[in-house]
CSV table of N, CA and C in Angstrom, one decimal:
chain,number,residue,atom,x,y,z
A,1,MET,N,138.5,133.1,191.4
A,1,MET,CA,139.5,132.4,192.1
A,1,MET,C,140.7,133.3,192.2
A,2,SER,N,141.3,133.5,193.4
A,2,SER,CA,142.4,134.4,193.6
A,2,SER,C,143.6,133.7,193.9
A,3,LEU,N,144.1,132.8,193.0
A,3,LEU,CA,145.3,132.1,193.3
A,3,LEU,C,146.5,132.9,192.8
A,4,GLY,N,147.5,133.0,193.6
A,4,GLY,CA,148.7,133.8,193.1
A,4,GLY,C,149.5,132.9,192.1
A,5,THR,N,150.4,133.6,191.4
A,5,THR,CA,151.3,132.8,190.5
A,5,THR,C,152.0,131.7,191.2
A,6,LYS,N,152.4,131.9,192.4
A,6,LYS,CA,153.2,130.9,193.1
A,6,LYS,C,152.3,129.7,193.4
A,7,GLY,N,151.0,130.0,193.7
A,7,GLY,CA,150.1,128.9,194.0
A,7,GLY,C,149.9,128.1,192.7
A,8,VAL,N,149.8,128.7,191.6
A,8,VAL,CA,149.5,128.0,190.3
A,8,VAL,C,150.7,127.2,190.0
A,9,LYS,N,151.9,127.7,190.2
A,9,LYS,CA,153.1,127.0,189.9
A,9,LYS,C,153.3,125.8,190.8
A,10,ASP,N,152.9,125.9,192.1
A,10,ASP,CA,153.0,124.8,193.1
A,10,ASP,C,152.0,123.8,192.7
A,11,ALA,N,150.8,124.2,192.3
A,11,ALA,CA,149.8,123.2,191.9
A,11,ALA,C,150.2,122.4,190.7
A,12,THR,N,150.8,123.1,189.7
A,12,THR,CA,151.2,122.5,188.5
A,12,THR,C,152.3,121.5,188.8
A,13,ARG,N,153.3,121.9,189.6
A,13,ARG,CA,154.4,121.1,189.9
A,13,ARG,C,153.9,119.8,190.7
A,14,GLN,N,152.9,119.9,191.5
A,14,GLN,CA,152.4,118.8,192.3
A,14,GLN,C,151.6,117.9,191.4
A,15,ALA,N,150.9,118.5,190.4
A,15,ALA,CA,150.0,117.7,189.6
A,15,ALA,C,150.7,117.0,188.5
A,16,ARG,N,151.9,117.5,188.1
A,16,ARG,CA,152.6,116.9,186.9
A,16,ARG,C,152.8,115.4,187.1
A,17,PRO,N,153.4,115.0,188.3
A,17,PRO,CA,153.6,113.5,188.5
A,17,PRO,C,152.3,112.7,188.4
A,18,LEU,N,151.3,113.3,189.0
A,18,LEU,CA,150.0,112.6,189.0
A,18,LEU,C,149.5,112.5,187.5
A,19,VAL,N,149.7,113.5,186.7
A,19,VAL,CA,149.2,113.4,185.3
A,19,VAL,C,150.0,112.4,184.6
A,20,GLU,N,151.4,112.4,184.8
A,20,GLU,CA,152.2,111.4,184.1
A,20,GLU,C,151.8,110.0,184.5
A,21,LEU,N,151.6,109.8,185.8
A,21,LEU,CA,151.2,108.5,186.3
A,21,LEU,C,149.8,108.1,185.7
A,22,ALA,N,148.9,109.0,185.6
A,22,ALA,CA,147.6,108.7,185.1
A,22,ALA,C,147.7,108.3,183.6
A,23,VAL,N,148.6,109.0,182.9
A,23,VAL,CA,148.8,108.7,181.5
A,23,VAL,C,149.4,107.3,181.3
A,24,LYS,N,150.3,107.0,182.2
A,24,LYS,CA,151.0,105.6,182.1
A,24,LYS,C,149.9,104.5,182.4
A,25,VAL,N,149.1,104.8,183.4
A,25,VAL,CA,148.1,103.8,183.8
A,25,VAL,C,147.0,103.7,182.8
A,26,ALA,N,146.6,104.8,182.2
A,26,ALA,CA,145.5,104.9,181.3
A,26,ALA,C,145.8,104.5,179.9
A,27,SER,N,147.1,104.6,179.5
A,27,SER,CA,147.5,104.3,178.1
A,27,SER,C,147.1,102.9,177.6
A,28,PRO,N,147.3,101.9,178.4
A,28,PRO,CA,146.8,100.5,177.9
A,28,PRO,C,145.3,100.5,177.8
A,29,GLN,N,144.6,101.2,178.7
A,29,GLN,CA,143.1,101.1,178.8
A,29,GLN,C,142.5,102.3,178.1
A,30,GLY,N,143.3,103.3,177.6
A,30,GLY,CA,142.8,104.5,177.1
A,30,GLY,C,141.9,104.3,175.9
A,31,LEU,N,142.3,103.4,175.0
A,31,LEU,CA,141.5,103.2,173.8
A,31,LEU,C,140.1,102.8,174.2
A,32,ALA,N,140.0,101.8,175.0
A,32,ALA,CA,138.7,101.2,175.4
A,32,ALA,C,137.9,102.2,176.1
A,33,ARG,N,138.6,103.0,177.0
A,33,ARG,CA,137.8,103.9,177.9
A,33,ARG,C,137.4,105.1,177.0
A,34,ARG,N,138.2,105.5,176.0
A,34,ARG,CA,137.9,106.7,175.2
A,34,ARG,C,136.7,106.4,174.3
A,35,ASP,N,136.5,105.2,173.9
A,35,ASP,CA,135.3,104.9,173.1
A,35,ASP,C,134.0,105.0,173.8
A,36,VAL,N,134.0,104.8,175.1
A,36,VAL,CA,132.8,104.8,175.9
A,36,VAL,C,132.1,106.2,175.8
């Protein structure tokens, strides 16, 4: 994969809100889902 540093930073910046949202959504269900 030949992603430049700028591409990595852009991807990280775009993914961060999605990760935070996923954590918020999954936290109540995280325990049940993690046991599976």
